[in-house]
Amino acid sequence: MAVVDSGRDQRSPAAHGGGRGFRPDVEGLRAVALGMVLLFQAGAPVVRAGNIGVDVFFVISGFLITGLLVREAGRTGRISLRDFYARRVRRILPSAAAVVLATLLGAALLLPAERVSAIARDAVAASLQVANWWLLSFGHDELGEEVAHSPLKHYWTLAVEEQFYLVWPLLVLVVARRARAGHLRRDLAVALAVLSAASFAACVVLTARAGLFGYLSTVTRAWQFGAGGLLALAVPWIAARCADGRGAALLRSAGWGGALALALSAVVANRLPYPGSIALVPTLAAVALIAAGTCGSGRGSVGRVLSWGPLRACGRLSYVWYLWHVPAAVLAVEVLGATSWWAVLAVELAAVVPALLTARFVEGPLRFSPLVAASARRGLLLGAVTTALTLTAGLALA
């Protein structure tokens, strides 16, 4: 999964500029995306394109992060890159590092030496946020058996996300400095639309011509973050439509249409090279679901379903659960000898236990520590330390 969380306080871009603040429906949508990923990883016949869950995560991430950046730029006239990256570090790296270290330890104890060495090399790539390019180094047609069964292969999504956010905040900063008063959202929308169109064109072409490059490359995935970002920029306009009964009804219908499109695409999208042009369906479905929630989660809305308490609870845990689900699946197959998809899924669901422990004892204390959060420098130092730990462990075992 991509990391798809902007923070415990999941505020929409509407929080400043019309619309809603906290978005429980977005929290629930994370759980839906995670469920699709878990079913696909387990090999469940009902979900043939689990990559669609990743697509949804990318859209959510673009929506939330762009909203945070635009609010800061609109409020202060600037973007503090140091603060932004310090927040990202506190959110992403401690949990990611904990899972990498635990996976290396488990591999060293349970797997043959040659497998440990291969996983350690994957850990090095994951530590450096280049897992997607590491996977591509094995070829553009298909992953080798060793890589396909790596317990850290899913870190490619984190790499894509962090690579995108090396560029997008800088672009927001440049546009914010040049935009005329009151035109920030419009100017950012133009810039992001151009970037997203170029990325989508590359996605369509390279999926057909370069196989895995289209799937794993940041260049071919950026448009999905861009789709979420464009929605974030449009929230004030959408919120104004919510005040009109006809507009609100249209958005509710769009939300249910998005839910149906997402469900259907999970079953049929693998019939075409993926992501390619077919990825428009789940991407726009996610956009429709989030847009519909701008009007609230009233009776008859899909947002009401997504705001259901248990879904929200799973959504809050989705990042660390995502981190743990592939190591759990590999454990089920290679150590426990699981052969059925439901047995693998059971182990993936049981991964909620280490996910809860990671959230409670790693993510929470480091992310919300007043000592760390009070200083961007300390947050960045935390990132350097966690990266050094996983990199050293990976190199030692490689």
Tab-separated table of C-alpha atoms in Angstrom:
chain	number	residue	atom	x	y	z
A	1	MET	CA	0.000	0.000	0.000
A	2	ALA	CA	1.018	3.203	-0.404
A	3	VAL	CA	1.100	5.079	2.704
A	4	VAL	CA	-1.893	6.758	2.560
A	5	ASP	CA	-2.208	8.536	5.777
A	6	SER	CA	-1.702	12.184	6.408
A	7	GLY	CA	-2.187	11.916	10.098
A	8	ARG	CA	-4.526	10.871	12.846
A	9	ASP	CA	-6.387	14.104	12.302
A	10	GLN	CA	-7.709	13.210	8.898
A	11	ARG	CA	-8.795	16.593	7.758
A	12	SER	CA	-10.026	17.172	4.269
A	13	PRO	CA	-8.851	20.111	2.216
A	14	ALA	CA	-12.209	21.606	2.923
A	15	ALA	CA	-11.301	22.344	6.472
A	16	HIS	CA	-10.118	25.737	5.345
A	17	GLY	CA	-12.098	26.925	2.417
A	18	GLY	CA	-15.504	25.361	2.620
A	19	GLY	CA	-16.745	21.825	3.124
A	20	ARG	CA	-16.016	19.359	5.877
A	21	GLY	CA	-13.102	18.928	8.240
A	22	PHE	CA	-12.616	15.422	9.610
A	23	ARG	CA	-13.521	12.768	7.019
A	24	PRO	CA	-14.626	9.490	8.628
A	25	ASP	CA	-15.674	8.203	5.216
A	26	VAL	CA	-12.092	8.499	3.950
A	27	GLU	CA	-10.934	6.550	6.983
A	28	GLY	CA	-13.439	3.832	6.097
A	29	LEU	CA	-12.373	3.870	2.452
A	30	ARG	CA	-8.872	2.951	3.580
A	31	ALA	CA	-10.271	-0.190	5.144
A	32	VAL	CA	-12.006	-1.118	1.894
A	33	ALA	CA	-8.749	-0.655	-0.022
A	34	LEU	CA	-6.857	-2.742	2.520
A	35	GLY	CA	-9.455	-5.509	2.324
A	36	MET	CA	-9.053	-5.693	-1.446
A	37	VAL	CA	-5.279	-5.923	-1.081
A	38	LEU	CA	-5.496	-8.679	1.545
A	39	LEU	CA	-7.863	-10.760	-0.570
A	40	PHE	CA	-5.676	-10.415	-3.637
A	41	GLN	CA	-2.469	-11.275	-1.810
A	42	ALA	CA	-4.151	-14.385	-0.427
A	43	GLY	CA	-5.225	-15.409	-3.939
A	44	ALA	CA	-8.955	-15.188	-3.283
A	45	PRO	CA	-10.887	-15.931	-6.499
A	46	VAL	CA	-13.366	-13.126	-5.867
A	47	VAL	CA	-10.705	-10.402	-6.154
A	48	ARG	CA	-8.571	-10.784	-9.241
A	49	ALA	CA	-6.986	-7.332	-9.225
A	50	GLY	CA	-5.819	-6.482	-5.733
A	51	ASN	CA	-3.585	-3.801	-7.193
A	52	ILE	CA	-6.781	-1.748	-7.287
A	53	GLY	CA	-6.577	-1.360	-3.524
A	54	VAL	CA	-3.197	0.292	-4.039
A	55	ASP	CA	-4.769	2.616	-6.609
A	56	VAL	CA	-7.308	3.734	-4.019
A	57	PHE	CA	-4.574	4.327	-1.456
A	58	PHE	CA	-2.685	6.513	-3.942
A	59	VAL	CA	-5.774	8.642	-4.627
A	60	ILE	CA	-6.475	9.080	-0.908
A	61	SER	CA	-2.871	10.059	-0.304
A	62	GLY	CA	-2.893	12.669	-3.068
A	63	PHE	CA	-6.162	14.080	-1.743
A	64	LEU	CA	-5.042	14.427	1.865
A	65	ILE	CA	-1.460	15.545	1.320
A	66	THR	CA	-2.379	18.117	-1.314
A	67	GLY	CA	-5.012	19.455	1.062
A	68	LEU	CA	-2.429	19.861	3.810
A	69	LEU	CA	-0.011	21.653	1.503
A	70	VAL	CA	-2.644	23.990	0.062
A	71	ARG	CA	-3.961	24.909	3.489
A	72	GLU	CA	-0.462	25.763	4.656
A	73	ALA	CA	0.305	27.779	1.526
A	74	GLY	CA	-3.002	29.625	1.717
A	75	ARG	CA	-2.599	30.377	5.429
A	76	THR	CA	1.061	31.403	5.492
A	77	GLY	CA	1.953	32.077	1.867
A	78	ARG	CA	4.723	29.492	2.047
A	79	ILE	CA	5.479	25.797	2.486
A	80	SER	CA	7.922	24.637	5.140
A	81	LEU	CA	9.579	21.707	3.417
A	82	ARG	CA	11.487	20.824	6.561
A	83	ASP	CA	8.280	20.568	8.593
A	84	PHE	CA	6.552	18.623	5.827
A	85	TYR	CA	9.268	16.004	5.543
A	86	ALA	CA	9.646	15.773	9.318
A	87	ARG	CA	5.937	14.937	9.560
A	88	ARG	CA	6.312	12.339	6.805
A	89	VAL	CA	9.271	10.787	8.593
A	90	ARG	CA	7.415	10.494	11.894
A	91	ARG	CA	4.418	8.974	10.171
A	92	ILE	CA	6.132	6.558	7.807
A	93	LEU	CA	9.577	5.448	8.848
A	94	PRO	CA	9.351	4.108	12.431
A	95	SER	CA	6.671	1.534	11.600
A	96	ALA	CA	8.228	0.672	8.249
A	97	ALA	CA	11.598	0.148	9.907
A	98	ALA	CA	10.108	-1.966	12.674
A	99	VAL	CA	8.506	-4.333	10.169
A	100	VAL	CA	11.710	-4.577	8.114
A	101	LEU	CA	13.753	-5.428	11.207
A	102	ALA	CA	11.175	-7.949	12.436
A	103	THR	CA	11.061	-9.544	8.984
A	104	LEU	CA	14.831	-9.863	8.859
A	105	LEU	CA	14.861	-11.441	12.303
A	106	GLY	CA	12.102	-13.879	11.373
A	107	ALA	CA	13.841	-14.789	8.121
A	108	ALA	CA	17.141	-15.379	9.902
A	109	LEU	CA	15.439	-17.724	12.364
A	110	LEU	CA	13.090	-19.581	10.017
A	111	LEU	CA	14.361	-19.519	6.433
A	112	PRO	CA	17.404	-20.941	4.583
A	113	ALA	CA	20.518	-18.788	4.351
A	114	GLU	CA	20.098	-18.028	0.651
A	115	ARG	CA	16.578	-16.723	1.257
A	116	VAL	CA	17.807	-14.585	4.140
A	117	SER	CA	20.429	-13.007	1.891
A	118	ALA	CA	17.855	-12.196	-0.798
A	119	ILE	CA	15.432	-10.697	1.713
A	120	ALA	CA	18.259	-8.644	3.218
A	121	ARG	CA	18.943	-7.105	-0.196
A	122	ASP	CA	15.253	-6.262	-0.445
A	123	ALA	CA	15.535	-4.637	2.979
A	124	VAL	CA	18.360	-2.400	1.765
A	125	ALA	CA	16.194	-1.213	-1.139
A	126	ALA	CA	13.234	-0.683	1.168
A	127	SER	CA	15.389	1.331	3.568
A	128	LEU	CA	16.509	3.651	0.772
A	129	GLN	CA	12.945	4.094	-0.578
A	130	VAL	CA	13.894	2.600	-3.947
A	131	ALA	CA	12.133	-0.754	-3.695
A	132	ASN	CA	10.228	-0.171	-6.937
A	133	TRP	CA	13.413	0.405	-8.924
A	134	TRP	CA	15.062	-2.553	-7.190
A	135	LEU	CA	12.250	-4.824	-8.359
A	136	LEU	CA	12.548	-3.415	-11.875
A	137	SER	CA	16.247	-4.250	-11.903
A	138	PHE	CA	15.248	-7.913	-12.205
A	139	GLY	CA	13.594	-7.262	-15.586
A	140	HIS	CA	10.581	-5.512	-17.072
A	141	ASP	CA	8.582	-8.562	-18.070
A	142	GLU	CA	7.926	-10.406	-14.822
A	143	LEU	CA	9.385	-10.775	-11.378
A	144	GLY	CA	11.581	-13.758	-10.698
A	145	GLU	CA	10.387	-16.389	-8.259
A	146	GLU	CA	12.702	-15.123	-5.529
A	147	VAL	CA	11.451	-11.544	-5.777
A	148	ALA	CA	7.807	-12.486	-6.265
A	149	HIS	CA	7.871	-14.241	-2.882
A	150	SER	CA	9.791	-11.588	-1.001
A	151	PRO	CA	8.134	-10.577	2.285
A	152	LEU	CA	9.188	-6.978	1.540
A	153	LYS	CA	8.033	-6.700	-2.070
A	154	HIS	CA	5.097	-4.461	-1.088
A	155	TYR	CA	7.503	-1.710	-0.025
A	156	TRP	CA	7.518	-0.625	-3.665
A	157	THR	CA	4.332	1.328	-2.945
A	158	LEU	CA	6.003	3.293	-0.147
A	159	ALA	CA	8.900	4.029	-2.487
A	160	VAL	CA	6.585	5.356	-5.206
A	161	GLU	CA	4.769	7.550	-2.725
A	162	GLU	CA	7.872	9.030	-1.145
A	163	GLN	CA	9.449	9.651	-4.546
A	164	PHE	CA	6.330	11.527	-5.648
A	165	TYR	CA	6.433	13.654	-2.517
A	166	LEU	CA	10.004	14.633	-3.215
A	167	VAL	CA	8.637	16.563	-6.202
A	168	TRP	CA	5.074	17.651	-5.459
A	169	PRO	CA	5.711	19.869	-2.384
A	170	LEU	CA	8.454	21.659	-4.323
A	171	LEU	CA	6.030	22.330	-7.159
A	172	VAL	CA	3.401	23.594	-4.724
A	173	LEU	CA	6.004	25.892	-3.201
A	174	VAL	CA	7.013	27.327	-6.574
A	175	VAL	CA	3.420	27.887	-7.676
A	176	ALA	CA	2.479	29.406	-4.311
A	177	ARG	CA	5.246	31.989	-4.665
A	178	ARG	CA	4.163	32.945	-8.169
A	179	ALA	CA	0.384	32.729	-7.880
A	180	ARG	CA	-1.627	35.918	-7.664
A	181	ALA	CA	-3.804	36.440	-4.611
A	182	GLY	CA	-6.834	34.193	-4.751
A	183	HIS	CA	-5.525	32.108	-7.651
A	184	LEU	CA	-3.457	29.499	-5.818
A	185	ARG	CA	-5.890	26.614	-6.295
A	186	ARG	CA	-6.439	27.449	-9.962
A	187	ASP	CA	-2.733	27.693	-10.737
A	188	LEU	CA	-1.950	24.503	-8.831
A	189	ALA	CA	-4.764	22.707	-10.652
A	190	VAL	CA	-3.262	23.659	-14.021
A	191	ALA	CA	0.205	22.480	-12.983
A	192	LEU	CA	-1.096	19.246	-11.501
A	193	ALA	CA	-3.365	18.544	-14.475
A	194	VAL	CA	-0.416	18.839	-16.870
A	195	LEU	CA	1.750	16.603	-14.655
A	196	SER	CA	-1.030	14.034	-14.295
A	197	ALA	CA	-1.854	13.976	-18.002
A	198	ALA	CA	1.787	13.327	-18.866
A	199	SER	CA	2.001	10.590	-16.244
A	200	PHE	CA	-1.206	8.927	-17.454
A	201	ALA	CA	0.016	8.972	-21.051
A	202	ALA	CA	3.257	7.338	-19.915
A	203	CYS	CA	1.232	4.790	-17.946
A	204	VAL	CA	-0.800	3.765	-20.997
A	205	VAL	CA	2.199	3.563	-23.325
A	206	LEU	CA	4.641	1.907	-20.945
A	207	THR	CA	2.177	-0.621	-19.576
A	208	ALA	CA	1.776	-1.931	-23.113
A	209	ARG	CA	5.452	-1.729	-24.058
A	210	ALA	CA	7.444	-2.229	-20.866
A	211	GLY	CA	5.349	-4.492	-18.667
A	212	LEU	CA	6.348	-4.081	-15.042
A	213	PHE	CA	7.793	-0.628	-15.641
A	214	GLY	CA	4.262	0.621	-16.162
A	215	TYR	CA	3.201	-1.035	-12.928
A	216	LEU	CA	6.068	-0.122	-10.596
A	217	SER	CA	7.410	3.168	-11.920
A	218	THR	CA	6.771	6.450	-10.136
A	219	VAL	CA	6.446	8.085	-13.551
A	220	THR	CA	3.453	5.908	-14.436
A	221	ARG	CA	1.788	6.133	-11.022
A	222	ALA	CA	2.054	9.871	-10.334
A	223	TRP	CA	-1.248	10.602	-12.080
A	224	GLN	CA	-3.150	8.665	-9.404
A	225	PHE	CA	-1.781	10.934	-6.681
A	226	GLY	CA	-2.572	13.768	-9.055
A	227	ALA	CA	-6.195	12.669	-9.359
A	228	GLY	CA	-6.555	12.882	-5.584
A	229	GLY	CA	-4.746	16.205	-5.562
A	230	LEU	CA	-7.029	17.706	-8.209
A	231	LEU	CA	-10.013	16.618	-6.155
A	232	ALA	CA	-8.521	18.339	-3.111
A	233	LEU	CA	-8.156	21.547	-5.087
A	234	ALA	CA	-11.786	21.310	-6.244
A	235	VAL	CA	-13.280	20.758	-2.790
A	236	PRO	CA	-14.502	24.357	-2.243
A	237	TRP	CA	-16.377	24.181	-5.559
A	238	ILE	CA	-17.797	20.750	-4.711
A	239	ALA	CA	-18.827	21.940	-1.252
A	240	ALA	CA	-20.772	24.778	-2.839
A	241	ARG	CA	-22.684	22.235	-4.935
A	242	CYS	CA	-23.639	20.413	-1.745
A	243	ALA	CA	-25.733	23.405	-0.717
A	244	ASP	CA	-27.950	22.803	-3.736
A	245	GLY	CA	-30.328	19.883	-3.418
A	246	ARG	CA	-29.842	18.773	-6.997
A	247	GLY	CA	-26.061	18.968	-6.708
A	248	ALA	CA	-26.061	16.989	-3.472
A	249	ALA	CA	-28.249	14.292	-5.039
A	250	LEU	CA	-25.917	14.095	-8.029
A	251	LEU	CA	-22.904	13.674	-5.757
A	252	ARG	CA	-24.665	10.936	-3.758
A	253	SER	CA	-25.371	9.106	-7.007
A	254	ALA	CA	-21.755	9.548	-8.083
A	255	GLY	CA	-20.637	8.021	-4.802
A	256	TRP	CA	-22.733	4.901	-5.269
A	257	GLY	CA	-21.593	4.711	-8.884
A	258	GLY	CA	-18.013	4.871	-7.684
A	259	ALA	CA	-18.643	2.045	-5.225
A	260	LEU	CA	-20.105	-0.129	-7.986
A	261	ALA	CA	-17.262	0.682	-10.381
A	262	LEU	CA	-14.677	-0.155	-7.733
A	263	ALA	CA	-16.301	-3.500	-6.981
A	264	LEU	CA	-16.546	-4.457	-10.649
A	265	SER	CA	-13.012	-3.358	-11.471
A	266	ALA	CA	-11.636	-5.563	-8.686
A	267	VAL	CA	-13.038	-8.550	-10.542
A	268	VAL	CA	-12.417	-7.721	-14.197
A	269	ALA	CA	-9.481	-5.290	-14.397
A	270	ASN	CA	-6.909	-8.045	-14.751
A	271	ARG	CA	-8.300	-8.944	-18.168
A	272	LEU	CA	-6.258	-6.085	-19.619
A	273	PRO	CA	-2.606	-5.124	-19.045
A	274	TYR	CA	-2.483	-3.245	-15.756
A	275	PRO	CA	-2.422	-0.423	-14.872
A	276	GLY	CA	-2.765	1.083	-18.370
A	277	SER	CA	-5.961	2.851	-19.340
A	278	ILE	CA	-8.139	0.437	-17.352
A	279	ALA	CA	-6.723	1.907	-14.134
A	280	LEU	CA	-8.856	4.973	-14.832
A	281	VAL	CA	-11.865	3.017	-13.584
A	282	PRO	CA	-10.784	2.345	-9.970
A	283	THR	CA	-8.959	5.682	-9.803
A	284	LEU	CA	-11.999	7.694	-10.824
A	285	ALA	CA	-14.171	5.456	-8.646
A	286	ALA	CA	-12.075	6.450	-5.635
A	287	VAL	CA	-12.334	10.103	-6.672
A	288	ALA	CA	-16.119	9.792	-6.889
A	289	LEU	CA	-16.345	8.154	-3.462
A	290	ILE	CA	-14.280	10.884	-1.810
A	291	ALA	CA	-16.060	13.676	-3.685
A	292	ALA	CA	-19.452	12.366	-2.615
A	293	GLY	CA	-18.358	12.445	1.000
A	294	THR	CA	-17.778	16.190	0.782
A	295	CYS	CA	-21.521	16.608	1.268
A	296	GLY	CA	-21.475	14.597	4.466
A	297	SER	CA	-22.466	11.090	5.505
A	298	GLY	CA	-26.208	11.471	5.696
A	299	ARG	CA	-28.859	8.835	5.180
A	300	GLY	CA	-28.738	7.277	1.732
A	301	SER	CA	-25.103	8.165	1.091
A	302	VAL	CA	-22.210	5.800	0.546
A	303	GLY	CA	-20.307	7.924	3.042
A	304	ARG	CA	-22.640	6.675	5.744
A	305	VAL	CA	-21.562	3.107	5.012
A	306	LEU	CA	-17.891	4.044	4.880
A	307	SER	CA	-18.217	5.868	8.209
A	308	TRP	CA	-19.266	2.663	9.997
A	309	GLY	CA	-17.248	2.310	13.197
A	310	PRO	CA	-15.537	-1.049	12.519
A	311	LEU	CA	-14.503	0.092	9.031
A	312	ARG	CA	-13.021	3.260	10.474
A	313	ALA	CA	-11.124	1.270	13.094
A	314	CYS	CA	-9.573	-0.890	10.383
A	315	GLY	CA	-8.859	2.201	8.314
A	316	ARG	CA	-6.942	3.815	11.157
A	317	LEU	CA	-4.769	0.712	11.333
A	318	SER	CA	-4.493	0.226	7.573
A	319	TYR	CA	-0.917	1.466	7.177
A	320	VAL	CA	0.730	-0.818	9.726
A	321	TRP	CA	-1.580	-3.691	8.804
A	322	TYR	CA	-0.526	-3.238	5.187
A	323	LEU	CA	3.118	-3.371	6.244
A	324	TRP	CA	2.595	-6.658	8.071
A	325	HIS	CA	0.329	-8.479	5.614
A	326	VAL	CA	2.963	-9.631	3.107
A	327	PRO	CA	5.420	-10.951	5.717
A	328	ALA	CA	2.427	-12.786	7.215
A	329	ALA	CA	1.455	-14.248	3.833
A	330	VAL	CA	5.021	-15.416	3.163
A	331	LEU	CA	5.130	-16.975	6.637
A	332	ALA	CA	1.875	-18.806	5.912
A	333	VAL	CA	3.196	-20.276	2.665
A	334	GLU	CA	6.884	-20.931	3.371
A	335	VAL	CA	6.849	-21.815	7.053
A	336	LEU	CA	3.343	-23.048	7.819
A	337	GLY	CA	2.857	-24.699	4.439
A	338	ALA	CA	-0.481	-23.060	3.696
A	339	THR	CA	-1.834	-24.013	0.285
A	340	SER	CA	-5.361	-22.579	0.250
A	341	TRP	CA	-6.201	-18.918	-0.173
A	342	TRP	CA	-8.404	-18.896	2.913
A	343	ALA	CA	-5.542	-20.216	5.086
A	344	VAL	CA	-3.257	-17.442	3.811
A	345	LEU	CA	-6.030	-14.905	4.371
A	346	ALA	CA	-6.480	-16.136	7.943
A	347	VAL	CA	-2.801	-15.470	8.654
A	348	GLU	CA	-3.065	-12.052	6.994
A	349	LEU	CA	-6.025	-11.223	9.219
A	350	ALA	CA	-4.065	-12.425	12.240
A	351	ALA	CA	-1.416	-9.870	11.266
A	352	VAL	CA	-3.711	-7.343	12.919
A	353	VAL	CA	-2.033	-8.373	16.189
A	354	PRO	CA	1.514	-7.231	15.310
A	355	ALA	CA	-0.076	-4.252	13.542
A	356	LEU	CA	-1.794	-3.210	16.759
A	357	LEU	CA	1.404	-3.697	18.734
A	358	THR	CA	3.374	-1.657	16.204
A	359	ALA	CA	0.821	1.143	16.295
A	360	ARG	CA	0.750	1.131	20.083
A	361	PHE	CA	4.450	0.841	20.909
A	362	VAL	CA	6.265	2.211	17.833
A	363	GLU	CA	4.124	4.492	15.709
A	364	GLY	CA	2.189	6.284	18.430
A	365	PRO	CA	5.030	7.050	20.854
A	366	LEU	CA	7.420	8.280	18.147
A	367	ARG	CA	4.928	10.057	15.951
A	368	PHE	CA	3.223	11.980	18.710
A	369	SER	CA	6.134	12.379	21.102
A	370	PRO	CA	6.218	16.057	22.145
A	371	LEU	CA	10.002	15.853	22.215
A	372	VAL	CA	10.195	14.739	18.565
A	373	ALA	CA	7.174	16.588	17.195
A	374	ALA	CA	8.300	19.929	18.604
A	375	SER	CA	11.320	20.079	16.317
A	376	ALA	CA	11.543	19.359	12.597
A	377	ARG	CA	15.245	18.688	13.083
A	378	ARG	CA	14.517	15.949	15.608
A	379	GLY	CA	11.930	14.437	13.283
A	380	LEU	CA	14.437	14.303	10.445
A	381	LEU	CA	17.048	12.862	12.814
A	382	LEU	CA	14.565	10.142	13.722
A	383	GLY	CA	14.317	9.325	10.032
A	384	ALA	CA	18.084	9.154	9.683
A	385	VAL	CA	18.382	6.827	12.675
A	386	THR	CA	15.626	4.436	11.565
A	387	THR	CA	17.025	4.329	8.029
A	388	ALA	CA	20.511	3.635	9.349
A	389	LEU	CA	19.222	0.783	11.507
A	390	THR	CA	17.425	-1.027	8.700
A	391	LEU	CA	20.187	-0.330	6.201
A	392	THR	CA	22.841	-1.691	8.554
A	393	ALA	CA	20.804	-4.787	9.316
A	394	GLY	CA	20.159	-5.419	5.638
A	395	LEU	CA	23.795	-4.986	4.642
A	396	ALA	CA	24.940	-7.234	7.488
A	397	LEU	CA	22.748	-10.110	6.277
A	398	ALA	CA	22.999	-9.577	2.522
